[in-house]
mmCIF file of C-alpha atoms and ligand atoms in Angstrom:
data_model
loop_
_atom_site.group_PDB
_atom_site.id
_atom_site.type_symbol
_atom_site.label_atom_id
_atom_site.label_comp_id
_atom_site.label_asym_id
_atom_site.label_seq_id
_atom_site.Cartn_x
_atom_site.Cartn_y
_atom_site.Cartn_z
ATOM 1 C CA MET F 1 11.855 -2.769 -10.951
ATOM 2 C CA HIS F 2 8.912 -3.879 -9.000
ATOM 3 C CA LEU F 3 9.223 -5.983 -5.852
ATOM 4 C CA LEU F 4 5.937 -7.929 -5.540
ATOM 5 C CA GLY F 5 6.913 -11.168 -4.107
ATOM 6 C CA LEU F 6 9.940 -13.406 -3.682
ATOM 7 C CA GLU F 7 8.425 -15.976 -5.818
ATOM 8 C CA HIS F 8 9.175 -13.751 -8.834
ATOM 9 C CA LEU F 9 12.985 -13.449 -7.895
ATOM 10 C CA SER F 10 15.761 -15.907 -8.817
ATOM 11 C CA ARG F 11 18.160 -17.196 -6.346
ATOM 12 C CA ASP F 12 20.739 -14.928 -7.624
ATOM 13 C CA GLN F 13 18.559 -11.896 -7.330
ATOM 14 C CA ILE F 14 17.768 -12.778 -3.762
ATOM 15 C CA VAL F 15 21.480 -13.322 -2.883
ATOM 16 C CA GLY F 16 22.322 -9.915 -4.626
ATOM 17 C CA LEU F 17 19.770 -8.101 -2.435
ATOM 18 C CA LEU F 18 21.138 -9.738 0.739
ATOM 19 C CA ASP F 19 24.653 -8.801 -0.308
ATOM 20 C CA SER F 20 23.564 -5.256 -1.097
ATOM 21 C CA ALA F 21 21.758 -4.982 2.245
ATOM 22 C CA THR F 22 24.973 -6.256 4.007
ATOM 23 C CA GLU F 23 26.824 -3.243 2.588
ATOM 24 C CA PHE F 24 24.164 -0.925 3.925
ATOM 25 C CA LEU F 25 24.350 -2.226 7.419
ATOM 26 C CA GLY F 26 25.126 0.621 9.586
ATOM 27 C CA VAL F 27 24.932 3.346 6.986
ATOM 28 C CA GLY F 28 23.561 6.475 8.446
ATOM 29 C CA ARG F 29 24.543 5.426 12.043
ATOM 30 C CA ASP F 30 28.152 4.147 11.891
ATOM 31 C CA THR F 31 29.065 5.710 8.571
ATOM 32 C CA PRO F 32 27.486 8.738 6.817
ATOM 33 C CA LYS F 33 24.271 8.713 4.972
ATOM 34 C CA ARG F 34 24.569 7.863 1.253
ATOM 35 C CA THR F 35 23.262 9.707 -1.724
ATOM 36 C CA ASP F 36 22.444 6.748 -3.956
ATOM 37 C CA LEU F 37 18.857 7.968 -4.288
ATOM 38 C CA ALA F 38 19.513 11.603 -4.069
ATOM 39 C CA GLY F 39 16.549 13.454 -6.026
ATOM 40 C CA LYS F 40 14.323 10.289 -5.792
ATOM 41 C CA VAL F 41 10.891 10.344 -4.074
ATOM 42 C CA ILE F 42 9.561 7.432 -2.141
ATOM 43 C CA ALA F 43 5.859 7.308 -1.426
ATOM 44 C CA ASN F 44 4.680 5.097 1.502
ATOM 45 C CA LEU F 45 0.945 4.094 1.053
ATOM 46 C CA PHE F 46 0.069 2.272 4.190
ATOM 47 C CA TYR F 47 -3.599 1.113 4.165
ATOM 48 C CA GLU F 48 -2.997 -1.238 7.158
ATOM 49 C CA PRO F 49 -1.526 -0.644 10.625
ATOM 50 C CA SER F 50 2.340 -0.988 10.792
ATOM 51 C CA THR F 51 5.054 0.090 13.043
ATOM 52 C CA ARG F 52 8.380 -1.589 11.933
ATOM 53 C CA THR F 53 7.688 -1.860 8.171
ATOM 54 C CA ARG F 54 6.510 1.653 7.766
ATOM 55 C CA LEU F 55 9.107 3.461 9.946
ATOM 56 C CA SER F 56 12.021 1.067 8.462
ATOM 57 C CA PHE F 57 11.017 2.149 4.964
ATOM 58 C CA THR F 58 11.073 5.846 5.829
ATOM 59 C CA LEU F 59 14.441 5.723 7.565
ATOM 60 C CA ALA F 60 15.894 3.492 4.783
ATOM 61 C CA ALA F 61 14.715 5.945 2.094
ATOM 62 C CA ARG F 62 16.359 9.024 3.968
ATOM 63 C CA ARG F 63 19.648 7.020 4.689
ATOM 64 C CA VAL F 64 20.111 6.618 0.892
ATOM 65 C CA GLY F 65 19.263 10.286 0.245
ATOM 66 C CA ALA F 66 15.684 9.899 -0.942
ATOM 67 C CA GLU F 67 12.791 12.178 -0.069
ATOM 68 C CA THR F 68 9.727 10.488 1.407
ATOM 69 C CA LEU F 69 6.023 11.024 1.371
ATOM 70 C CA ASP F 70 3.789 9.264 3.924
ATOM 71 C CA PHE F 71 0.196 8.396 3.348
ATOM 72 C CA SER F 72 -2.340 6.799 5.600
ATOM 73 C CA PRO F 73 -6.092 6.532 4.831
ATOM 74 C CA SER F 74 -7.127 8.085 8.176
ATOM 75 C CA GLY F 75 -7.615 11.902 7.656
ATOM 76 C CA SER F 76 -7.224 11.483 3.837
ATOM 77 C CA SER F 77 -9.505 11.794 1.035
ATOM 78 C CA THR F 78 -10.218 8.024 1.398
ATOM 79 C CA ALA F 79 -12.750 9.241 3.778
ATOM 80 C CA LYS F 80 -14.404 11.263 0.950
ATOM 81 C CA GLY F 81 -14.706 8.143 -1.150
ATOM 82 C CA GLU F 82 -11.587 8.379 -3.316
ATOM 83 C CA SER F 83 -10.582 5.020 -4.711
ATOM 84 C CA PHE F 84 -7.295 3.410 -3.968
ATOM 85 C CA VAL F 85 -6.085 3.765 -7.544
ATOM 86 C CA ASP F 86 -7.127 7.270 -7.815
ATOM 87 C CA THR F 87 -5.271 8.166 -4.655
ATOM 88 C CA ALA F 88 -2.209 6.501 -5.742
ATOM 89 C CA GLN F 89 -2.350 8.203 -9.228
ATOM 90 C CA ASN F 90 -2.711 11.561 -7.628
ATOM 91 C CA ILE F 91 0.168 11.021 -5.112
ATOM 92 C CA VAL F 92 2.281 9.781 -8.074
ATOM 93 C CA ALA F 93 1.428 13.010 -10.047
ATOM 94 C CA MET F 94 3.484 14.832 -7.398
ATOM 95 C CA GLY F 95 6.591 13.362 -8.852
ATOM 96 C CA VAL F 96 7.191 9.970 -7.275
ATOM 97 C CA ASP F 97 9.720 7.288 -8.228
ATOM 98 C CA VAL F 98 8.740 4.462 -5.959
ATOM 99 C CA VAL F 99 5.513 3.543 -4.194
ATOM 100 C CA VAL F 100 5.777 1.289 -1.286
ATOM 101 C CA VAL F 101 2.362 -0.181 -0.483
ATOM 102 C CA ARG F 102 0.747 -2.147 2.337
ATOM 103 C CA HIS F 103 -2.888 -3.207 1.938
ATOM 104 C CA SER F 104 -5.243 -5.731 3.481
ATOM 105 C CA SER F 105 -6.235 -7.015 -0.058
ATOM 106 C CA SER F 106 -3.923 -9.604 -1.680
ATOM 107 C CA GLY F 107 -2.876 -8.353 -5.036
ATOM 108 C CA ALA F 108 -3.197 -4.532 -4.272
ATOM 109 C CA PRO F 109 0.441 -3.858 -5.256
ATOM 110 C CA HIS F 110 -0.087 -5.837 -8.531
ATOM 111 C CA LEU F 111 -3.080 -3.643 -9.294
ATOM 112 C CA LEU F 112 -0.992 -0.516 -8.862
ATOM 113 C CA THR F 113 1.690 -1.828 -11.254
ATOM 114 C CA ARG F 114 -0.960 -1.669 -13.966
ATOM 115 C CA HIS F 115 -2.165 1.878 -13.106
ATOM 116 C CA LEU F 116 1.113 3.651 -12.360
ATOM 117 C CA PRO F 117 3.302 3.538 -15.525
ATOM 118 C CA GLY F 118 6.897 4.549 -14.903
ATOM 119 C CA VAL F 119 6.682 3.862 -11.243
ATOM 120 C CA SER F 120 8.213 0.958 -9.265
ATOM 121 C CA VAL F 121 5.873 -0.630 -6.777
ATOM 122 C CA VAL F 122 7.404 -2.275 -3.644
ATOM 123 C CA ASN F 123 5.060 -4.667 -1.679
ATOM 124 C CA ALA F 124 5.133 -4.030 2.134
ATOM 125 C CA GLY F 125 2.695 -6.622 2.767
ATOM 126 C CA ASP F 126 -0.661 -7.454 0.945
ATOM 127 C CA GLY F 127 -3.234 -9.461 2.696
ATOM 128 C CA ALA F 128 -2.123 -13.059 3.466
ATOM 129 C CA HIS F 129 -0.116 -13.025 0.054
ATOM 130 C CA ALA F 130 3.325 -11.834 0.510
ATOM 131 C CA HIS F 131 5.765 -9.626 2.504
ATOM 132 C CA PRO F 132 8.881 -9.810 0.570
ATOM 133 C CA THR F 133 11.041 -7.371 2.453
ATOM 134 C CA GLN F 134 10.147 -9.212 5.755
ATOM 135 C CA GLY F 135 11.311 -12.460 4.027
ATOM 136 C CA LEU F 136 14.485 -10.885 2.985
ATOM 137 C CA LEU F 137 15.318 -9.458 6.552
ATOM 138 C CA ASP F 138 14.579 -12.789 8.027
ATOM 139 C CA MET F 139 16.975 -14.331 5.668
ATOM 140 C CA LEU F 140 19.692 -11.676 6.248
ATOM 141 C CA THR F 141 19.323 -12.231 9.885
ATOM 142 C CA ILE F 142 19.758 -15.929 9.540
ATOM 143 C CA ARG F 143 22.725 -15.634 7.337
ATOM 144 C CA ARG F 144 24.449 -13.127 9.679
ATOM 145 C CA ARG F 145 23.837 -15.249 12.904
ATOM 146 C CA LYS F 146 24.372 -18.623 11.186
ATOM 147 C CA GLY F 147 26.891 -17.814 8.508
ATOM 148 C CA ARG F 148 24.745 -19.433 5.886
ATOM 149 C CA ILE F 149 21.092 -20.339 4.717
ATOM 150 C CA ASP F 150 21.914 -23.509 2.565
ATOM 151 C CA GLY F 151 21.341 -26.703 4.570
ATOM 152 C CA LEU F 152 19.646 -25.192 7.495
ATOM 153 C CA THR F 153 16.332 -26.434 8.882
ATOM 154 C CA VAL F 154 13.902 -23.610 9.392
ATOM 155 C CA ALA F 155 10.609 -24.178 11.192
ATOM 156 C CA LEU F 156 7.782 -21.670 10.600
ATOM 157 C CA VAL F 157 5.407 -22.147 13.420
ATOM 158 C CA GLY F 158 1.901 -20.866 13.910
ATOM 159 C CA ASP F 159 -0.693 -19.373 11.507
ATOM 160 C CA ILE F 160 0.715 -20.291 8.176
ATOM 161 C CA LEU F 161 -2.677 -19.966 6.542
ATOM 162 C CA HIS F 162 -3.028 -16.208 7.117
ATOM 163 C CA SER F 163 0.715 -15.342 7.060
ATOM 164 C CA ARG F 164 2.156 -13.323 4.249
ATOM 165 C CA VAL F 165 5.411 -13.652 6.125
ATOM 166 C CA ALA F 166 5.247 -17.400 5.991
ATOM 167 C CA ARG F 167 4.803 -17.336 2.222
ATOM 168 C CA SER F 168 7.705 -14.994 1.533
ATOM 169 C CA ASN F 169 9.782 -17.184 3.952
ATOM 170 C CA ILE F 170 8.958 -20.263 2.048
ATOM 171 C CA HIS F 171 9.652 -18.899 -1.388
ATOM 172 C CA GLY F 172 13.129 -17.174 -0.263
ATOM 173 C CA LEU F 173 14.434 -19.949 2.081
ATOM 174 C CA THR F 174 13.732 -22.844 -0.277
ATOM 175 C CA LYS F 175 15.363 -20.988 -3.223
ATOM 176 C CA LEU F 176 18.472 -20.394 -1.008
ATOM 177 C CA GLY F 177 18.664 -24.272 -0.157
ATOM 178 C CA ALA F 178 17.179 -24.286 3.361
ATOM 179 C CA LYS F 179 14.702 -27.052 4.514
ATOM 180 C CA VAL F 180 11.441 -25.453 5.612
ATOM 181 C CA ILE F 181 9.019 -26.965 7.950
ATOM 182 C CA ALA F 182 5.609 -25.450 8.329
ATOM 183 C CA CYS F 183 4.233 -26.371 11.890
ATOM 184 C CA GLY F 184 0.962 -25.546 13.443
ATOM 185 C CA PRO F 185 -2.507 -26.807 13.958
ATOM 186 C CA PRO F 186 -3.970 -28.672 11.101
ATOM 187 C CA THR F 187 -6.646 -25.873 10.450
ATOM 188 C CA LEU F 188 -3.715 -23.353 10.145
ATOM 189 C CA VAL F 189 -1.476 -25.077 7.880
ATOM 190 C CA PRO F 190 -2.618 -25.405 4.280
ATOM 191 C CA PRO F 191 -1.591 -28.646 2.717
ATOM 192 C CA GLU F 192 -0.739 -26.783 -0.516
ATOM 193 C CA VAL F 193 2.536 -25.614 1.030
ATOM 194 C CA ALA F 194 3.861 -29.126 0.286
ATOM 195 C CA GLN F 195 4.046 -28.319 -3.354
ATOM 196 C CA PHE F 196 6.907 -25.827 -2.559
ATOM 197 C CA GLY F 197 8.923 -28.637 -0.876
ATOM 198 C CA VAL F 198 7.858 -27.752 2.457
ATOM 199 C CA GLU F 199 7.471 -30.370 5.226
ATOM 200 C CA ILE F 200 4.195 -30.268 7.189
ATOM 201 C CA ALA F 201 4.135 -30.805 10.966
ATOM 202 C CA HIS F 202 1.535 -30.520 13.578
ATOM 203 C CA ASP F 203 3.744 -31.470 16.636
ATOM 204 C CA LEU F 204 6.190 -28.815 17.699
ATOM 205 C CA ASP F 205 7.891 -30.913 20.271
ATOM 206 C CA ALA F 206 8.596 -33.579 17.707
ATOM 207 C CA ILE F 207 10.443 -31.176 15.240
ATOM 208 C CA LEU F 208 12.048 -29.149 17.837
ATOM 209 C CA PRO F 209 15.477 -30.947 18.195
ATOM 210 C CA ARG F 210 16.139 -30.688 14.481
ATOM 211 C CA CYS F 211 15.494 -26.965 13.995
ATOM 212 C CA ASP F 212 18.401 -24.430 13.394
ATOM 213 C CA VAL F 213 15.890 -21.587 13.254
ATOM 214 C CA ILE F 214 12.385 -21.213 14.456
ATOM 215 C CA ASN F 215 10.304 -18.331 13.108
ATOM 216 C CA LEU F 216 7.317 -17.656 15.351
ATOM 217 C CA LEU F 217 4.420 -16.277 13.274
ATOM 218 C CA ARG F 218 1.718 -14.217 15.102
ATOM 219 C CA VAL F 219 -1.813 -15.646 15.241
ATOM 220 C CA GLN F 220 -3.486 -13.303 12.753
ATOM 221 C CA PHE F 221 -6.596 -12.922 14.687
ATOM 222 C CA GLU F 222 -7.665 -9.894 12.539
ATOM 223 C CA ARG F 223 -7.731 -12.168 9.428
ATOM 224 C CA GLN F 224 -9.610 -15.071 11.020
ATOM 225 C CA ARG F 225 -13.326 -15.459 10.320
ATOM 226 C CA SER F 226 -14.009 -18.521 12.533
ATOM 227 C CA ALA F 227 -12.355 -20.291 15.305
ATOM 228 C CA PHE F 228 -9.260 -22.103 14.027
ATOM 229 C CA PHE F 229 -8.228 -23.696 17.461
ATOM 230 C CA PRO F 230 -10.184 -24.149 20.786
ATOM 231 C CA SER F 231 -8.624 -21.357 22.737
ATOM 232 C CA VAL F 232 -5.584 -18.948 23.022
ATOM 233 C CA GLY F 233 -4.457 -20.745 26.161
ATOM 234 C CA GLU F 234 -4.633 -24.129 24.384
ATOM 235 C CA TYR F 235 -2.702 -22.745 21.318
ATOM 236 C CA ALA F 236 0.038 -21.380 23.642
ATOM 237 C CA HIS F 237 0.377 -24.662 25.436
ATOM 238 C CA VAL F 238 0.687 -26.648 22.208
ATOM 239 C CA PHE F 239 2.649 -24.267 19.925
ATOM 240 C CA GLY F 240 3.981 -21.483 22.114
ATOM 241 C CA MET F 241 7.876 -21.195 22.399
ATOM 242 C CA THR F 242 8.534 -21.339 26.140
ATOM 243 C CA GLY F 243 11.725 -21.436 28.114
ATOM 244 C CA GLU F 244 10.954 -25.191 28.757
ATOM 245 C CA ARG F 245 10.766 -25.892 24.957
ATOM 246 C CA LEU F 246 13.922 -23.960 24.356
ATOM 247 C CA ARG F 247 15.805 -26.199 26.635
ATOM 248 C CA ARG F 248 14.823 -29.185 24.476
ATOM 249 C CA ALA F 249 15.917 -27.519 21.259
ATOM 250 C CA ASP F 250 19.520 -27.205 19.928
ATOM 251 C CA PRO F 251 21.440 -24.813 22.246
ATOM 252 C CA ASN F 252 22.185 -22.495 19.359
ATOM 253 C CA VAL F 253 18.701 -22.382 17.865
ATOM 254 C CA LEU F 254 17.813 -19.088 16.515
ATOM 255 C CA ILE F 255 14.506 -17.607 17.368
ATOM 256 C CA LEU F 256 12.810 -15.194 15.022
ATOM 257 C CA ALA F 257 9.562 -13.430 15.090
ATOM 258 C CA PRO F 258 8.360 -10.828 12.483
ATOM 259 C CA GLY F 259 6.583 -8.702 15.310
ATOM 260 C CA PRO F 260 4.416 -7.527 16.743
ATOM 261 C CA ILE F 261 4.736 -10.521 19.345
ATOM 262 C CA ASN F 262 1.947 -11.630 21.537
ATOM 263 C CA ARG F 263 3.792 -12.264 24.694
ATOM 264 C CA GLY F 264 2.546 -15.444 26.271
ATOM 265 C CA VAL F 265 0.788 -16.679 23.057
ATOM 266 C CA GLU F 266 3.380 -17.617 20.383
ATOM 267 C CA ILE F 267 6.387 -16.820 22.602
ATOM 268 C CA THR F 268 6.975 -16.274 26.205
ATOM 269 C CA PRO F 269 8.817 -13.208 27.489
ATOM 270 C CA ASP F 270 11.943 -15.170 28.657
ATOM 271 C CA VAL F 271 12.326 -16.602 25.183
ATOM 272 C CA ALA F 272 11.595 -13.237 23.337
ATOM 273 C CA ASP F 273 14.238 -11.483 25.437
ATOM 274 C CA GLY F 274 16.631 -14.306 25.843
ATOM 275 C CA ARG F 275 20.036 -15.103 24.245
ATOM 276 C CA ASN F 276 18.597 -17.255 21.271
ATOM 277 C CA SER F 277 16.284 -14.401 20.178
ATOM 278 C CA ALA F 278 17.256 -12.282 17.243
ATOM 279 C CA ILE F 279 13.975 -10.414 17.171
ATOM 280 C CA LEU F 280 15.413 -6.806 17.649
ATOM 281 C CA ASP F 281 18.278 -7.741 15.123
ATOM 282 C CA GLN F 282 15.740 -8.418 12.626
ATOM 283 C CA VAL F 283 14.447 -5.038 12.940
ATOM 284 C CA SER F 284 17.912 -3.446 12.670
ATOM 285 C CA ASN F 285 18.568 -5.569 9.577
ATOM 286 C CA GLY F 286 15.317 -4.593 8.105
ATOM 287 C CA VAL F 287 16.478 -0.989 7.450
ATOM 288 C CA ALA F 288 19.523 -2.299 5.549
ATOM 289 C CA VAL F 289 17.278 -4.653 3.611
ATOM 290 C CA ARG F 290 14.916 -1.741 2.629
ATOM 291 C CA MET F 291 17.813 0.434 1.562
ATOM 292 C CA ALA F 292 18.893 -2.320 -0.836
ATOM 293 C CA VAL F 293 15.421 -2.900 -1.973
ATOM 294 C CA LEU F 294 14.667 0.867 -2.786
ATOM 295 C CA LYS F 295 17.863 1.131 -4.555
ATOM 296 C CA TRP F 296 17.014 -1.949 -6.539
ATOM 297 C CA ALA F 297 13.601 -0.596 -7.347
ATOM 298 C CA CYS F 298 15.158 2.714 -8.705
ATOM 299 C CA GLN F 299 17.103 0.839 -11.355
ATOM 300 C CA PRO F 300 15.858 1.261 -14.905
ATOM 301 C CA ARG F 301 13.625 -1.609 -15.950
HETATM 302 C C1 NCD V 401 4.058 -8.791 9.822
HETATM 303 C C2 NCD V 401 2.944 -8.259 8.856
HETATM 304 O O1 NCD V 401 2.320 -7.168 9.080
HETATM 305 O O2 NCD V 401 2.675 -9.051 8.016
HETATM 306 N N1 NCD V 401 4.574 -7.664 10.638
HETATM 307 C C3 NCD V 401 5.588 -6.995 10.204
HETATM 308 O O3 NCD V 401 5.589 -6.596 9.087
HETATM 309 N N2 NCD V 401 6.714 -6.758 10.803
HETATM 310 C C4 NCD V 401 3.394 -9.849 10.588
HETATM 311 C C5 NCD V 401 2.247 -9.779 11.562
HETATM 312 O O4 NCD V 401 1.574 -8.733 11.608
HETATM 313 O O5 NCD V 401 2.038 -10.603 12.383
#
């Protein structure tokens, strides 16, 4: 089974993955490693920088008994001009069951599905398109902290336009019955998100009191080709989550951020490290989510 984006999954499939991830919480730490994927080989192909996602997939694979191969383009034959597909085909020829791929081009994982017969492809983030395991770990964190997803109001704040995390959150959360608000400067909130039932907002202070969850997206400076707002300082002033804003929100509002965070831009340190923040829980939950996803990917198609 491939996992390319949450748009392709049904509500029941998403809930099934969250339930499976819940069973994997603590495996390899509080309880022994599992052998679900013993004999399987998972190849991580990361063509873009990553800390959390890459390490989390590796740890997850080991905790369910799989072997891992880690590829990054620097120091590889990519420097000699080998193409993306040729590299992937050669790695797979070593006997690989699942390819986990991160790439700056949207659609790179889809391309691999056409060139790697018999291998499952898991999208670990492709361009501005999708980041399904991040969407799942955000949902698992919300479900564990709030006890449900259905009926909650979740604001995605910031650079919606360039954010694959935003897109995966939108598909997953709306399928599970949450109300999603996309909030940011008009230049960074594409009006098309409204077609998925998402409310568009440009004034964070106005929506603050009705949010159960606020997911603060990093401004994706590396994907921006022009100036989308006057200055970083002004962005932080208008859309940054500060202690002062937090005091005007629901006292139990859950603060999420996919990381890496830019302290002082989308979030101030007091909020990032405060009692409403679930940022490090997200990372812990991510390992369990990836165990569930790898097991799911290894099912016969
Ligand atoms: C995100 C990504 O790479 O899409 N990070 C992550 O996977 N935790 C978000 C980001 O880079 O801002």
